[in-house]
Tab-separated table of C-alpha atoms in Angstrom:
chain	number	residue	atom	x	y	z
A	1	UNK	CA	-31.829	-12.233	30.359
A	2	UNK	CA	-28.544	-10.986	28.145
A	3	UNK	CA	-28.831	-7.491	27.175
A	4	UNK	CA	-28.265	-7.011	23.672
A	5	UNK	CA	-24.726	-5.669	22.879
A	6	UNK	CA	-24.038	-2.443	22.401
A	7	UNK	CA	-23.304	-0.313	19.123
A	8	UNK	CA	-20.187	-0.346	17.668
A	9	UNK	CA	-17.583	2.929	17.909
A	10	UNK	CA	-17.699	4.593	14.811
A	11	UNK	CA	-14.361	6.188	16.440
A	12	UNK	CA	-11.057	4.596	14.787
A	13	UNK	CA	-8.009	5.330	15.551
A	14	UNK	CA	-4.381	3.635	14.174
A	15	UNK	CA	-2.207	1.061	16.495
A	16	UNK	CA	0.468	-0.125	15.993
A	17	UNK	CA	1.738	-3.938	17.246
A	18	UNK	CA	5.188	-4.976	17.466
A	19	UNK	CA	5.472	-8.727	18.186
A	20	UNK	CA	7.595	-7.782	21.073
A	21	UNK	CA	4.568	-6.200	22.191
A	22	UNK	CA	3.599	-7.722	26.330
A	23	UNK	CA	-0.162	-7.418	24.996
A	24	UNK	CA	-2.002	-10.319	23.884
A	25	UNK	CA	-1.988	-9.295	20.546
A	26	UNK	CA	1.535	-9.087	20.295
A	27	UNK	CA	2.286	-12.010	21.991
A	28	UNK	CA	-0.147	-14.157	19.304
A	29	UNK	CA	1.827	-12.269	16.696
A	30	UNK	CA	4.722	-13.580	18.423
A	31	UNK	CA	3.733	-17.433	18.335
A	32	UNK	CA	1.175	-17.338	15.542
A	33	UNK	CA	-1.473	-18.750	18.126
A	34	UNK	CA	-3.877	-17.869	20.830
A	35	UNK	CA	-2.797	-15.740	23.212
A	36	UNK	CA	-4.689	-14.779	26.463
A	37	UNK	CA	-2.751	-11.870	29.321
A	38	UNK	CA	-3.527	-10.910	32.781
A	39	UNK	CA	-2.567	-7.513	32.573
A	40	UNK	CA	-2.931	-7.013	36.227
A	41	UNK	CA	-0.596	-10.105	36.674
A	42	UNK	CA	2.319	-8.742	38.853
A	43	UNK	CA	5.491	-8.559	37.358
A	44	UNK	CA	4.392	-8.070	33.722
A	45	UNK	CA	6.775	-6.387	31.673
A	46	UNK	CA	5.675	-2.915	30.402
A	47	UNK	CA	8.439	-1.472	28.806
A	48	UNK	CA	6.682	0.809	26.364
A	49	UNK	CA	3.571	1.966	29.240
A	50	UNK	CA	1.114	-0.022	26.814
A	51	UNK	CA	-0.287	-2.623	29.529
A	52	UNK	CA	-0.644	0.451	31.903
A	53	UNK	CA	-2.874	2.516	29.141
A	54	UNK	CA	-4.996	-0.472	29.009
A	55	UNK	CA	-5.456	-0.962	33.160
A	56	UNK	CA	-6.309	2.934	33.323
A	57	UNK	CA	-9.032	2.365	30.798
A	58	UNK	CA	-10.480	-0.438	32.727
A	59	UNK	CA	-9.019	-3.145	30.486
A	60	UNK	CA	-8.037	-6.081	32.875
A	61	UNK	CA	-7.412	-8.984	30.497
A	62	UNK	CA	-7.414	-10.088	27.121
A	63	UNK	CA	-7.211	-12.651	24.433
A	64	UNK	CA	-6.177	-12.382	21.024
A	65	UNK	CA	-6.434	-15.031	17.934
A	66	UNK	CA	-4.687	-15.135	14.924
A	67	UNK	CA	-7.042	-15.404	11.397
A	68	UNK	CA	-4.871	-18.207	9.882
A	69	UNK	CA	-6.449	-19.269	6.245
A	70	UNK	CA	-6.410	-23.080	5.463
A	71	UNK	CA	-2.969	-22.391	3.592
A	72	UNK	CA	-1.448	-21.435	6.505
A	73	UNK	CA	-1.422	-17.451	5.892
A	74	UNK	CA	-1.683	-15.177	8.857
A	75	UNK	CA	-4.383	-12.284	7.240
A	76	UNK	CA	-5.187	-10.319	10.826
A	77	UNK	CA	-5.769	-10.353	14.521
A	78	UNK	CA	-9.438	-10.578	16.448
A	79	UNK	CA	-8.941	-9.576	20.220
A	80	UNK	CA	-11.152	-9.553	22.828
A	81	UNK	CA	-11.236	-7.543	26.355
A	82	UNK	CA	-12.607	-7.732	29.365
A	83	UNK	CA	-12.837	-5.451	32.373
A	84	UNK	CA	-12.501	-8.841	34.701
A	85	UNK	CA	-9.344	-9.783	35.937
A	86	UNK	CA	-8.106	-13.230	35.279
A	87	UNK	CA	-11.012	-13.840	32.618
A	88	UNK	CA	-10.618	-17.027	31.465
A	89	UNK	CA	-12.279	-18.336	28.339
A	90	UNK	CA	-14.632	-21.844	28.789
A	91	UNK	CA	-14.408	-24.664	26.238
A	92	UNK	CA	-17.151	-23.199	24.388
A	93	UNK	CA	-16.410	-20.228	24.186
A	94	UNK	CA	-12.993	-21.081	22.713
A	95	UNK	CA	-14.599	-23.314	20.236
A	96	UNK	CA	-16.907	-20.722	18.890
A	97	UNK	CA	-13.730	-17.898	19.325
A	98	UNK	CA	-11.646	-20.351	16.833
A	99	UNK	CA	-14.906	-20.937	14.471
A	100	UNK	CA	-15.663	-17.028	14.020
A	101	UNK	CA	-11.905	-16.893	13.958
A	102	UNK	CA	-11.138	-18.888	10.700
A	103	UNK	CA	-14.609	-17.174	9.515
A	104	UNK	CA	-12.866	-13.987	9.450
A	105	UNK	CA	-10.122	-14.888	8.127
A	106	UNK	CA	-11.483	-16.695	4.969
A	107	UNK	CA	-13.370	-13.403	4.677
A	108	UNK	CA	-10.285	-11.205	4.808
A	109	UNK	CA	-8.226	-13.660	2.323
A	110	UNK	CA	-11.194	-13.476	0.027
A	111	UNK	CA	-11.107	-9.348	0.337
A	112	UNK	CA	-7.670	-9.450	-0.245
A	113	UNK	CA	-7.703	-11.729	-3.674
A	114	UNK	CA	-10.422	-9.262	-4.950
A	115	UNK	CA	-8.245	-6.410	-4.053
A	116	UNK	CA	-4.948	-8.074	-6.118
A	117	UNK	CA	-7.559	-9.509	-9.071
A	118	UNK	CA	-8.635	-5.424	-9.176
A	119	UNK	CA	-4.959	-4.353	-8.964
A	120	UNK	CA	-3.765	-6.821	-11.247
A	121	UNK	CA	-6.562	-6.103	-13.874
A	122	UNK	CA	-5.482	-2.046	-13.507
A	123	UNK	CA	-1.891	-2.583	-14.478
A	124	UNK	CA	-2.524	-5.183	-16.979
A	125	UNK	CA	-4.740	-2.498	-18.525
A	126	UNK	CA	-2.322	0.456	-18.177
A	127	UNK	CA	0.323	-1.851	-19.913
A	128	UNK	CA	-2.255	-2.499	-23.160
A	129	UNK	CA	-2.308	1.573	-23.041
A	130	UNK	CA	1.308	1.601	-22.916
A	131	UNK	CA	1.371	-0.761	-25.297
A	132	UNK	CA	-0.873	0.472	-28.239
A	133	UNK	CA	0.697	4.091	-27.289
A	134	UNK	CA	4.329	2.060	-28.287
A	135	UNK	CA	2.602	0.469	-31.501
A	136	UNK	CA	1.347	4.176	-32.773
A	137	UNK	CA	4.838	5.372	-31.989
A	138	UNK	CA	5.970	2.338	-34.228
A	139	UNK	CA	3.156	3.132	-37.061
A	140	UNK	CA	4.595	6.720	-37.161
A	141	UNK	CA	8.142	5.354	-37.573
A	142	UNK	CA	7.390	3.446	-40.625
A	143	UNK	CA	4.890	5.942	-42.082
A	144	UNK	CA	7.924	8.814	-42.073
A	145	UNK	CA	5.927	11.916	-39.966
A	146	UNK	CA	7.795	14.569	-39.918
A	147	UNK	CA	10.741	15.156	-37.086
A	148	UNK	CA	9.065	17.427	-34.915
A	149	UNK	CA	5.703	15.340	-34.761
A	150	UNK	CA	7.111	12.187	-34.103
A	151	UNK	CA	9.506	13.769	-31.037
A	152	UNK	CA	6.610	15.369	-29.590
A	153	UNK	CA	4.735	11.792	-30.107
A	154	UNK	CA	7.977	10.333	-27.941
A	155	UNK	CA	7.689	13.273	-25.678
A	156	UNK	CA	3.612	12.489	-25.033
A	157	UNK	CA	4.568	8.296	-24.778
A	158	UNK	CA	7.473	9.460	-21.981
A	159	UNK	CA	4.824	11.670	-20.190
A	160	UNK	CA	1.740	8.776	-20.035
A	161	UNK	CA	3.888	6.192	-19.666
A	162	UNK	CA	5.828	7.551	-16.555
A	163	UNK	CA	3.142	9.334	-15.039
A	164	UNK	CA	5.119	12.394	-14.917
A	165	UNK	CA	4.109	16.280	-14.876
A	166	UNK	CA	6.645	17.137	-17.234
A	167	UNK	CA	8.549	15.572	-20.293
A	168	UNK	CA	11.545	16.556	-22.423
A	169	UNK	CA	13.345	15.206	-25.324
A	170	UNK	CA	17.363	16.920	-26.117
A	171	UNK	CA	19.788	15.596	-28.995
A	172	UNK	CA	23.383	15.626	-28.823
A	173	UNK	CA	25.198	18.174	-30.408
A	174	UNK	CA	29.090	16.769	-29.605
A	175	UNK	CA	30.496	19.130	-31.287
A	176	UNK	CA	29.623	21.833	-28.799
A	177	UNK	CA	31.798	22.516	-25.842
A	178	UNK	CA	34.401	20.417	-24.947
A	179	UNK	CA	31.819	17.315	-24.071
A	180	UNK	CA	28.694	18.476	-26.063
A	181	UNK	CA	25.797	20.270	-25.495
A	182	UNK	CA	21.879	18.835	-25.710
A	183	UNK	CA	19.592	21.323	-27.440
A	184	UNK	CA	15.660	20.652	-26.454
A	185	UNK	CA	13.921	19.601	-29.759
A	186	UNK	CA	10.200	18.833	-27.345
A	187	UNK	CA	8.632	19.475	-24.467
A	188	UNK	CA	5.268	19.044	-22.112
A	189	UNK	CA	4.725	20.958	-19.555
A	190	UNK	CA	7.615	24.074	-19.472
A	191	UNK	CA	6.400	27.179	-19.681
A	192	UNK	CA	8.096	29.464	-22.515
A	193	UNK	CA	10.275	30.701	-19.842
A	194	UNK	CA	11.376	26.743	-19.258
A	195	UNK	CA	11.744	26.268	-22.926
A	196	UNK	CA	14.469	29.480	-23.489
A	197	UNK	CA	16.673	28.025	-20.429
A	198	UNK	CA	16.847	24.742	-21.177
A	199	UNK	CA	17.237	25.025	-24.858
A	200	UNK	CA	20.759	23.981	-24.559
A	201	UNK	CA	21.752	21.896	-21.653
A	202	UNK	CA	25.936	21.672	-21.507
A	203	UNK	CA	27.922	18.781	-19.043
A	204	UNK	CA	29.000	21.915	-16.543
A	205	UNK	CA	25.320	22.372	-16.448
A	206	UNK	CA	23.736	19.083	-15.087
């Protein structure tokens, strides 16, 4: 009888796969199909030691499959390893390999729509923020606030709108030095120290 298989590693760890890579995942990268490597074949090309990890960790061959999505779209990789040598895959196994393979791959394209829906939905409501913070800038315009309100509402719009830490708004005072100087009229996020040295800002300065 088949023993049941055995838990999943909870242990991850990062890799890397050039499509120059000798390793059957590279190789499929390479050609967009199936690949399968001997890695005790003689000759193989190892130029970055990879192959040899894999043969000191028992790892004799391997297949790899792309997850190609009816469109055509390469989304991942599912790879397989065996401690035999030369282990070859039977007709049914590759059948079922290439079922589970376009499974996974529908999954993953699925995963990754949700993912761009979610990112798309985030922006689109960071711009309506933008947005109404623009119209109340607007409103404020027409209404006639008062100077120092309606920088320190620019100031605020700069700081939300570009994420930023800090935010400052200068005029130009061109009469001042032989190109002008900009005097700070508002400010987020400069301590009182801040404030006093960049109160006026002259061309030999920047």
């Amino acid at each position: 009888s088949r023993s049941a298989p055995a838990a999943p590693s909870t242990r991850r760890a990062a890799w890397s796969t050039p499509a120059t890579s000798a390793t059957s995942c590279g190789q499929a990268l390479a050609t967009n199909g199936p690949a399968h490597v001997d890695y005790d074949a003689p000759g193989l090309a190892d130029p970055d030691g990879t192959l040899r990890l894999f043969t000191e960790g028992g790892i004799r061959s391997a297949q790899s499959t792309p997850l190609i999505t009816r469109t055509g779209r390469t989304v991942g990789m599912l790879c397989t390893k065996w401690a035999e040598p030369q282990r070859q895959l039977s007709e049914r196994e590759a059948r079922f390999l290439d079922l589970l393979a376009r499974q996974a791959a529908e999954f993953i394209e699925r995963r990754l729509s949700e993912n761009a829906l979610r990112e798309s939905e985030r922006r689109l409501s960071i711009e309506l923020a933008d947005t109404k913070l623009l119209q109340h800038l607007s409103a404020q315009l027409i209404e006639g606030q008062g100077s120092e309100r309606l920088y320190e509402t620019v100031v605020d719009a700069a700081l939300w709108i570009m994420r930023s830490d800090y935010a400052t708004m200068q005029v130009l005072h061109p009469g001042r030095g032989s190109h002008g100087e900009l005097r700070l009229i508002a400010s987020r996020g400069l301590d009182e120290a801040a404030k006093q040295r960049f109160e006026w800002v002259s061309a030999k300065d920047a």
